[in-house]
PDB file of C-alpha atoms in Angstrom:
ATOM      1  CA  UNK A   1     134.277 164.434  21.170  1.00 46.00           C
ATOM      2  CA  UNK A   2     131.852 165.220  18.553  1.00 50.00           C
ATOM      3  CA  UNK A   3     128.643 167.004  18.492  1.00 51.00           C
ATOM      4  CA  UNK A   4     125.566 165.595  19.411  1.00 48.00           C
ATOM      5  CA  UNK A   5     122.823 164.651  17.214  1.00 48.00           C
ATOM      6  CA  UNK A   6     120.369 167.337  17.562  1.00 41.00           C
ATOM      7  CA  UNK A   7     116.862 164.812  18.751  1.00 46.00           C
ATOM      8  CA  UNK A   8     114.514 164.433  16.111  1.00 54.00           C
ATOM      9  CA  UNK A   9     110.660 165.009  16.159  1.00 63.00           C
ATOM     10  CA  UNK A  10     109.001 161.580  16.707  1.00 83.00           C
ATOM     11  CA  UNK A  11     105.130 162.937  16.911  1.00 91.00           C
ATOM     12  CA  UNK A  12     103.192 160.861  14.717  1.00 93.00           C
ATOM     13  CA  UNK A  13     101.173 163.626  13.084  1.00 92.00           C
ATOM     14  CA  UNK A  14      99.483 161.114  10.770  1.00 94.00           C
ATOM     15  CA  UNK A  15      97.967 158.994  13.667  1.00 93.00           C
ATOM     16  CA  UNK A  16      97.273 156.222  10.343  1.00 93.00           C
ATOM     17  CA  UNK A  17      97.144 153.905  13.264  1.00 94.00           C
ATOM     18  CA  UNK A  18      93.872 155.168  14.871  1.00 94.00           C
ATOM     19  CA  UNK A  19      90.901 154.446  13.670  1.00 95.00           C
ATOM     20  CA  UNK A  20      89.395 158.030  12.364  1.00 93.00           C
ATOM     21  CA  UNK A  21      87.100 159.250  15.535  1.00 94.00           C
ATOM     22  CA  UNK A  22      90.165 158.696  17.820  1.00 96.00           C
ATOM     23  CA  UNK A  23      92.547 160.286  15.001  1.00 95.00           C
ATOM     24  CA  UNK A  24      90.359 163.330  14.790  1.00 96.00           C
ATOM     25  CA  UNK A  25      89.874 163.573  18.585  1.00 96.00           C
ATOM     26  CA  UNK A  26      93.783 163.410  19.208  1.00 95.00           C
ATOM     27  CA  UNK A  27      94.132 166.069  16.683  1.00 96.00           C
ATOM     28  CA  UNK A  28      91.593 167.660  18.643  1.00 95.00           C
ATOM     29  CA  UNK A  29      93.421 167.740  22.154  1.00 95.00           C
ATOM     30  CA  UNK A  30      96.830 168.501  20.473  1.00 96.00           C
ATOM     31  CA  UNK A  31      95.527 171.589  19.335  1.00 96.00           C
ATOM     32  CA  UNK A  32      93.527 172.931  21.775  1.00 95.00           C
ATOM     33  CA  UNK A  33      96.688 172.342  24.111  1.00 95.00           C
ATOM     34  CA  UNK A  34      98.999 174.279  22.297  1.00 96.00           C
ATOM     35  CA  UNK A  35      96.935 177.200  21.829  1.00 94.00           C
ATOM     36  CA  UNK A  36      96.160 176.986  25.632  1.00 92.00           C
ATOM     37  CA  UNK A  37     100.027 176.714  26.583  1.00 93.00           C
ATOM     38  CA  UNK A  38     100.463 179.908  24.685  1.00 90.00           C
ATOM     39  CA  UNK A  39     100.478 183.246  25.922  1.00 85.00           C
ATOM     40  CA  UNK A  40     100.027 184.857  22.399  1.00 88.00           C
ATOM     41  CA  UNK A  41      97.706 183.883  19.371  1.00 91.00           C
ATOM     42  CA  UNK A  42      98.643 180.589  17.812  1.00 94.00           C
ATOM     43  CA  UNK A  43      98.859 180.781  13.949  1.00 94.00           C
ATOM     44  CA  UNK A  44      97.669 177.938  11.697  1.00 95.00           C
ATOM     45  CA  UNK A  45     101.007 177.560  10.987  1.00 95.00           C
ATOM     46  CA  UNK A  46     102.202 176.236  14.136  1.00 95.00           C
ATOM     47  CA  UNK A  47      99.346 174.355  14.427  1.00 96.00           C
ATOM     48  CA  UNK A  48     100.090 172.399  11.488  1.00 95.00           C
ATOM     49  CA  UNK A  49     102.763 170.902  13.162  1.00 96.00           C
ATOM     50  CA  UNK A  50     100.974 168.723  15.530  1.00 96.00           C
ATOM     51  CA  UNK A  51      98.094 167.542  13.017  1.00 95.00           C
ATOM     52  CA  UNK A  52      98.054 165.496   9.893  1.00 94.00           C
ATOM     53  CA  UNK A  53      98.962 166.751   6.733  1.00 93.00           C
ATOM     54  CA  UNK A  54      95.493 166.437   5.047  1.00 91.00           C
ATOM     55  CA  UNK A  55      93.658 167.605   8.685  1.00 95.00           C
ATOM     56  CA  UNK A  56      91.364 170.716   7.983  1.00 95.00           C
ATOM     57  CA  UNK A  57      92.631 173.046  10.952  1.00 96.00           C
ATOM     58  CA  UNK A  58      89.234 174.897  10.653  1.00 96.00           C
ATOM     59  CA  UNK A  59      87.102 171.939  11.479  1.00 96.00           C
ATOM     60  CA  UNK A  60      89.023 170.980  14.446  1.00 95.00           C
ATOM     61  CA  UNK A  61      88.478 174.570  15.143  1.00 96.00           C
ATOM     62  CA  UNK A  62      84.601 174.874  15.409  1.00 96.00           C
ATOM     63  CA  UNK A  63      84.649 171.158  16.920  1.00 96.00           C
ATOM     64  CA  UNK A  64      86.754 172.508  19.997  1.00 95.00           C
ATOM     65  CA  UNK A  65      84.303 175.655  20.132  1.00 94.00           C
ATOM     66  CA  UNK A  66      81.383 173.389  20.162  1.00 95.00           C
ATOM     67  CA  UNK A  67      82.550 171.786  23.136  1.00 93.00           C
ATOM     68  CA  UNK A  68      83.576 174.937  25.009  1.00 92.00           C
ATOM     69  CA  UNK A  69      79.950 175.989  24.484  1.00 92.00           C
ATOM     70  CA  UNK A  70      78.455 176.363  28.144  1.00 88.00           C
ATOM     71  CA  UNK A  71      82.126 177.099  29.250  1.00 90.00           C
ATOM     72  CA  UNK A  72      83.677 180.248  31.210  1.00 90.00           C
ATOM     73  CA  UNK A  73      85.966 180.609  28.828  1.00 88.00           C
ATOM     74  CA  UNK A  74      86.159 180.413  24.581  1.00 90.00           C
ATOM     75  CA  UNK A  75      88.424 180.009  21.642  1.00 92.00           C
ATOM     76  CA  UNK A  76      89.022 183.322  19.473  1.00 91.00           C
ATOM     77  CA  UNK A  77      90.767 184.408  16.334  1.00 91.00           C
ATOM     78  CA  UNK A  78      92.727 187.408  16.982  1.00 90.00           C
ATOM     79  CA  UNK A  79      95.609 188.716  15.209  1.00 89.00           C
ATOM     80  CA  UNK A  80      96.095 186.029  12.863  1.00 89.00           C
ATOM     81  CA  UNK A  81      95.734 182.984  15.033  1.00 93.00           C
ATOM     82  CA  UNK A  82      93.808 181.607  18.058  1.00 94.00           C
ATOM     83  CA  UNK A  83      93.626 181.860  21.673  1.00 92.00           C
ATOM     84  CA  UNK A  84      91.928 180.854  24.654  1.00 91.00           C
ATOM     85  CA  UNK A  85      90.187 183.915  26.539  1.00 86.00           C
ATOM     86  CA  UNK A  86      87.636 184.349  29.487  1.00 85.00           C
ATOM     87  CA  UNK A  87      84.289 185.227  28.201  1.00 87.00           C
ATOM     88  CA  UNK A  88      83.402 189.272  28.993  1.00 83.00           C
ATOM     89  CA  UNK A  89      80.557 188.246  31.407  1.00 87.00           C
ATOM     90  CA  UNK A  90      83.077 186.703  33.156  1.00 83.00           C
ATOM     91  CA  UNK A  91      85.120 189.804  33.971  1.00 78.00           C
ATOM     92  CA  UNK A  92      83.976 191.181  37.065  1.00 84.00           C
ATOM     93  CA  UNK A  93      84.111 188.221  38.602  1.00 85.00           C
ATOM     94  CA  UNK A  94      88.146 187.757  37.661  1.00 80.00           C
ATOM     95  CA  UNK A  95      88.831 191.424  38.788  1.00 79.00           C
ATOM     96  CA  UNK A  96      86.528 190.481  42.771  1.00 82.00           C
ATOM     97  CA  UNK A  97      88.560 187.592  42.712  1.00 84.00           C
ATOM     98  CA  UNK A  98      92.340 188.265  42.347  1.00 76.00           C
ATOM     99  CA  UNK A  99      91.927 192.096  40.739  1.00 72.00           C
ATOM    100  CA  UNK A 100      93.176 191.223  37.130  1.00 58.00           C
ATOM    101  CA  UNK A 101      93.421 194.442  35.609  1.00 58.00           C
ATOM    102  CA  UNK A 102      94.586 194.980  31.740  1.00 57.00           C
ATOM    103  CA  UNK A 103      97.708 194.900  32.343  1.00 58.00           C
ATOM    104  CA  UNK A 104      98.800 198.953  32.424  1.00 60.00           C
ATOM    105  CA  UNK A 105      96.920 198.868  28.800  1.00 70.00           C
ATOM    106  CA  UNK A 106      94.323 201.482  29.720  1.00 77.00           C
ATOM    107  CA  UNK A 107      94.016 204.884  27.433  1.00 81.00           C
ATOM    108  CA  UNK A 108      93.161 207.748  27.793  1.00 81.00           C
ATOM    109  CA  UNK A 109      90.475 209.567  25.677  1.00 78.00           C
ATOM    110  CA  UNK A 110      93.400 211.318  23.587  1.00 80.00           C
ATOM    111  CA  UNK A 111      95.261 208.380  23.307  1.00 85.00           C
ATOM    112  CA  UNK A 112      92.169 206.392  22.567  1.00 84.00           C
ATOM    113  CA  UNK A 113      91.442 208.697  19.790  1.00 84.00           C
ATOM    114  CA  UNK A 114      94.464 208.970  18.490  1.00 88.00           C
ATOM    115  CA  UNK A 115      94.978 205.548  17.902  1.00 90.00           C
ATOM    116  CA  UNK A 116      91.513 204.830  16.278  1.00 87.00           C
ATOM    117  CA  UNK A 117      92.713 207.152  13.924  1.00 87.00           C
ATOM    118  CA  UNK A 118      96.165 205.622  13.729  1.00 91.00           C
ATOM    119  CA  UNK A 119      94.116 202.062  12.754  1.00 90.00           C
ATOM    120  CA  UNK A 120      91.973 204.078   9.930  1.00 87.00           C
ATOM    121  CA  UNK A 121      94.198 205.740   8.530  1.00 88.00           C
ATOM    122  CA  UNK A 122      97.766 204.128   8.519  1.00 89.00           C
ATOM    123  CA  UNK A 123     100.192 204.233   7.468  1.00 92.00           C
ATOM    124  CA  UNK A 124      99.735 208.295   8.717  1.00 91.00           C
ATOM    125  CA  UNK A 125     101.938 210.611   9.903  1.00 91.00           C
ATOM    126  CA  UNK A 126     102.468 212.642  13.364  1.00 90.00           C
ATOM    127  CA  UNK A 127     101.742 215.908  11.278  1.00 88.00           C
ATOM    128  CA  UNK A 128      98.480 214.250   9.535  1.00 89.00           C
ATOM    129  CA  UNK A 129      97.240 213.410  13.240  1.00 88.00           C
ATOM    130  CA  UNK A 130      97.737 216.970  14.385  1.00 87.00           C
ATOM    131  CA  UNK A 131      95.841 218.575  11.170  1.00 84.00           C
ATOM    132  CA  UNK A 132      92.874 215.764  12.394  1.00 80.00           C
ATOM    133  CA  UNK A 133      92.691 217.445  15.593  1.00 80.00           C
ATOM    134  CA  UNK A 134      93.256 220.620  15.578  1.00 81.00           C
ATOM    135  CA  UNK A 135      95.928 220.031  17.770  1.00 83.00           C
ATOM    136  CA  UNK A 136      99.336 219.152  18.318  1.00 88.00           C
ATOM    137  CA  UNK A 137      99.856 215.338  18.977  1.00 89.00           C
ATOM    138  CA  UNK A 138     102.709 215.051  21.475  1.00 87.00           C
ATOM    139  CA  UNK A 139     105.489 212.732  21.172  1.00 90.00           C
ATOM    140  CA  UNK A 140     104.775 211.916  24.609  1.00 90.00           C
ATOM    141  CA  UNK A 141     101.514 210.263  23.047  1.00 90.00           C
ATOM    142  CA  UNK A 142     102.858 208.804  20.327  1.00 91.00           C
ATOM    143  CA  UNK A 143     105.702 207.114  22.743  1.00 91.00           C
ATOM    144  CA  UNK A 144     102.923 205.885  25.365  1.00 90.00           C
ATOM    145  CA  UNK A 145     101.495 204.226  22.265  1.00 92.00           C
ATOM    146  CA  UNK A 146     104.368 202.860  20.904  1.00 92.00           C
ATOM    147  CA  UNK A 147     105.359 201.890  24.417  1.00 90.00           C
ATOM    148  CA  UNK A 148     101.561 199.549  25.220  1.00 89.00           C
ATOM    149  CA  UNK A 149     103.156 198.386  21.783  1.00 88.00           C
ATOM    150  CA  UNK A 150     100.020 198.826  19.947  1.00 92.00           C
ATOM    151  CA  UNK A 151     101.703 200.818  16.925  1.00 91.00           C
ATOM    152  CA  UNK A 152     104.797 200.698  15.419  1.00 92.00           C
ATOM    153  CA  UNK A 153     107.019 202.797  12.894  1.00 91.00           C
ATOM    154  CA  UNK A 154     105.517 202.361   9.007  1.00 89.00           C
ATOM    155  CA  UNK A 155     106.985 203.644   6.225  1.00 87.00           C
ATOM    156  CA  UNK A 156     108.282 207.457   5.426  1.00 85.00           C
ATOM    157  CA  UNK A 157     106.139 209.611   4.401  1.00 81.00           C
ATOM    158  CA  UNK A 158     106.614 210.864   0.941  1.00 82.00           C
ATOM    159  CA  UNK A 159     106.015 214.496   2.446  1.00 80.00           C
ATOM    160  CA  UNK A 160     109.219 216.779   2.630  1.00 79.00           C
ATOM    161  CA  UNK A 161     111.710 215.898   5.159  1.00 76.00           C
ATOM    162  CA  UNK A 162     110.507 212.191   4.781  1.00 81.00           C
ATOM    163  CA  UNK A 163     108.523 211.342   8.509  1.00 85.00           C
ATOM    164  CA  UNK A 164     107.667 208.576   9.756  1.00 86.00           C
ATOM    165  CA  UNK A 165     104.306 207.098   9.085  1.00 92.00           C
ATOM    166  CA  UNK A 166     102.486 204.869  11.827  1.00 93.00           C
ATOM    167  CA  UNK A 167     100.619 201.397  11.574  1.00 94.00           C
ATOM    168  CA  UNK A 168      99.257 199.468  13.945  1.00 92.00           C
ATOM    169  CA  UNK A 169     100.187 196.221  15.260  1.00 90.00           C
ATOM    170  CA  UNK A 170      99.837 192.628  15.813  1.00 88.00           C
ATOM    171  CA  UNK A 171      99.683 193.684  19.923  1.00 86.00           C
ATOM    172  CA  UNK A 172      96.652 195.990  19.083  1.00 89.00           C
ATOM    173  CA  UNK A 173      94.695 193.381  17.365  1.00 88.00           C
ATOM    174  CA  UNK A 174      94.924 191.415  19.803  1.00 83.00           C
ATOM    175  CA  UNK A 175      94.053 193.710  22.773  1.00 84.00           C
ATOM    176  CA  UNK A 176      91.003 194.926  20.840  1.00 84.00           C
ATOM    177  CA  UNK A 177      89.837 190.892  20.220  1.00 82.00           C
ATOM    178  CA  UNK A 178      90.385 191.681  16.117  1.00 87.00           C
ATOM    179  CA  UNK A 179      91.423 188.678  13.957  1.00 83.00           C
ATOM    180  CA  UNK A 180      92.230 191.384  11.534  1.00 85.00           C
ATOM    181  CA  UNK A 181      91.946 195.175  10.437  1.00 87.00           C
ATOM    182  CA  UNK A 182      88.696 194.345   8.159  1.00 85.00           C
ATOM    183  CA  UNK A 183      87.252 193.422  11.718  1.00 82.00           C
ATOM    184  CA  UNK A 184      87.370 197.422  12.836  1.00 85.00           C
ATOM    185  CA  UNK A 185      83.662 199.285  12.651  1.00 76.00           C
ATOM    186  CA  UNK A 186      82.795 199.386   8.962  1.00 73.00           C
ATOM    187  CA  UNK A 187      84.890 202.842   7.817  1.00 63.00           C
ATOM    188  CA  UNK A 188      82.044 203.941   5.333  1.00 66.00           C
ATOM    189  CA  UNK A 189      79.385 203.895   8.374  1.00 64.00           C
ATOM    190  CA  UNK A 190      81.758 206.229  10.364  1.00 59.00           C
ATOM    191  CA  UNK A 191      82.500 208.938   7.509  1.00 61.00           C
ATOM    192  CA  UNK A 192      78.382 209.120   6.898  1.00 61.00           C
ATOM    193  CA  UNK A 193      78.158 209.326  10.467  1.00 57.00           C
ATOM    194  CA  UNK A 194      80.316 212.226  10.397  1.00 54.00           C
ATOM    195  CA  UNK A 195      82.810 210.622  13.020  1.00 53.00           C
ATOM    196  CA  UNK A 196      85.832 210.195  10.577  1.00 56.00           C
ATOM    197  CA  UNK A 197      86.616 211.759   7.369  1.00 56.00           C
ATOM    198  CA  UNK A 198      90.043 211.581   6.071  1.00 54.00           C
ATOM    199  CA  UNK A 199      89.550 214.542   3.209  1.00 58.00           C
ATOM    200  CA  UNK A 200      88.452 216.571   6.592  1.00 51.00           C
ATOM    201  CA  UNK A 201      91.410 215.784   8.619  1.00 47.00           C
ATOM    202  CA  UNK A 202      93.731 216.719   5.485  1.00 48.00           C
ATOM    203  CA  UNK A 203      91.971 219.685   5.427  1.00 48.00           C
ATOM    204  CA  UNK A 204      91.930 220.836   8.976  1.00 44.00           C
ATOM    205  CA  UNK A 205      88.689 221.078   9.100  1.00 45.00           C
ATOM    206  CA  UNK A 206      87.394 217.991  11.856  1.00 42.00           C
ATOM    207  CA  UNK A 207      85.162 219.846  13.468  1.00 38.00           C
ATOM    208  CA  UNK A 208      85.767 218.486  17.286  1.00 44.00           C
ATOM    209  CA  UNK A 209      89.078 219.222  17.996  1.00 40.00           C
ATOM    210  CA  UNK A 210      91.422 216.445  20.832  1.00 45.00           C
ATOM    211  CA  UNK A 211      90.191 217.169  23.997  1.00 45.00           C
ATOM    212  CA  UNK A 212      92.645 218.522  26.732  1.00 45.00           C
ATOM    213  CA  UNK A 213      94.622 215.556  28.247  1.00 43.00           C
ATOM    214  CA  UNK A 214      96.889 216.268  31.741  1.00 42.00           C
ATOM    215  CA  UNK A 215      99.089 212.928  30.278  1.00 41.00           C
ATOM    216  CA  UNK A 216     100.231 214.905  27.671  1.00 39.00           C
ATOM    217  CA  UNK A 217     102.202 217.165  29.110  1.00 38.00           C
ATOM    218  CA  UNK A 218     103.753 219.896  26.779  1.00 36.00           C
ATOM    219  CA  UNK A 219     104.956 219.290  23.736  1.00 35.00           C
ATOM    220  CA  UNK A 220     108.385 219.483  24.152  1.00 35.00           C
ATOM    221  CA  UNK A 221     109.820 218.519  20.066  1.00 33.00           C
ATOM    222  CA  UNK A 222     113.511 218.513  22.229  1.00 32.00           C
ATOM    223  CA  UNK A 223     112.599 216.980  25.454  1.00 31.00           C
ATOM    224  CA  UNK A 224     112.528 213.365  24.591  1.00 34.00           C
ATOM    225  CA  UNK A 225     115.108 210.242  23.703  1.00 34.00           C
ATOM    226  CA  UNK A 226     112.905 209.559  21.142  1.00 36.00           C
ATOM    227  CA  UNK A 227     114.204 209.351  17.657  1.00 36.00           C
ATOM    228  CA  UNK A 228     111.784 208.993  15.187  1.00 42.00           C
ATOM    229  CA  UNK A 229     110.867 212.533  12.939  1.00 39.00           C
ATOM    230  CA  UNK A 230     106.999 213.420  11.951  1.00 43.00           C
TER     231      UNK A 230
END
């Protein structure tokens, strides 16, 4: 027997058929319903798929957000695409209701820390972190972080013995509601602030050091089945 014929698309994309307030509004629905059967952001890239070739994807965008005006829930642009997501006001209501949580995702003030500085800084090293601190980062922390998914290995390190760098990732971005990195806290308001200086952390000379953290544990270089050197 042979092989099937794998089925071809038939959408009509073009829609040349529909006069153009119909056209636009199917383009409309189309989108809107793929970014709400999605569980991650949905890139303008898929999105093209489903809409003419000439169809500004922006446009439809701010026409579905005008008509989710009013609405519990919104369109965003996070991590490089779009998503539907409950409005914050609308948060304690969700967690009364059926106690949605975040999903395991919460830090702790080290590991919040750390990773702020992780997001300023990458690609930066586990070494680099420490010198920030003034005190040894674990590779317990760096694993919990890797683990939640929000960073991920970057390149080596041109420092002797060659470690591994860390960068944050698409998961992060979209956690923190950031379409991308320029969206973090503007980084020259934070060094006159005194909060982050990178010449200071090279230095060793951040003046607050990482408070204590019981998650940490010790840091054990041997104790984990971790791989990764820095």
């Amino acid at each position: 027997m042979g092989r099937r014929a794998r089925p071809k698309n038939d959408l009509d994309t073009e829609l040349t058929d529909l006069p153009p307030e119909l056209r636009w509004r199917e383009w409309m629905g189309r989108v809107e319903a793929v970014i709400f059967a999605s569980s991650a952001p949905v890139t303008r890239e898929v999105l093209a798929r489903v809409v003419g070739r000439d169809c500004s994807i922006d446009l439809l965008i701010d026409d579905i957000r005008d008509e989710l005006r009013g609405r519990p829930y919104e369109l965003v642009a996070v991590a490089g695409g779009w998503q539907h997501r409950t409005r914050k006001n609308f948060a304690g209501a969700i967690r009364a209701a059926i106690g949605a949580g975040n999903g395991g995702k919460a830090l702790s003030q080290t590991e919040a820390l750390i990773l702020a500085c992780i997001a300023y800084y990458q690609p930066i090293n586990r070494s680099e972190l420490s010198s920030f601190f003034g005190k040894e980062v674990s590779r317990d922390t760096i694993g919990r972080l890797r683990g939640l998914e929000f960073i991920a290995a970057g390149p080596r390190s041109p420092q002797p013995g060659a470690p591994y760098t860390y960068v944050t990732t698409k998961a992060f971005l979209s956690h923190f509601g950031l379409e991308t990195l320029r969206d973090l806290p503007d980084m020259e308001m934070l060094e006159d602030a005194g909060l982050l200086s990178k010449d200071k952390m090279l230095a060793g000379e951040f003046p607050d050091p990482l408070p204590a953290d019981d998650d940490d544990g010790d840091d054990d270089e041997e104790a984990s089945d971790r791989t990764e050197t820095g």
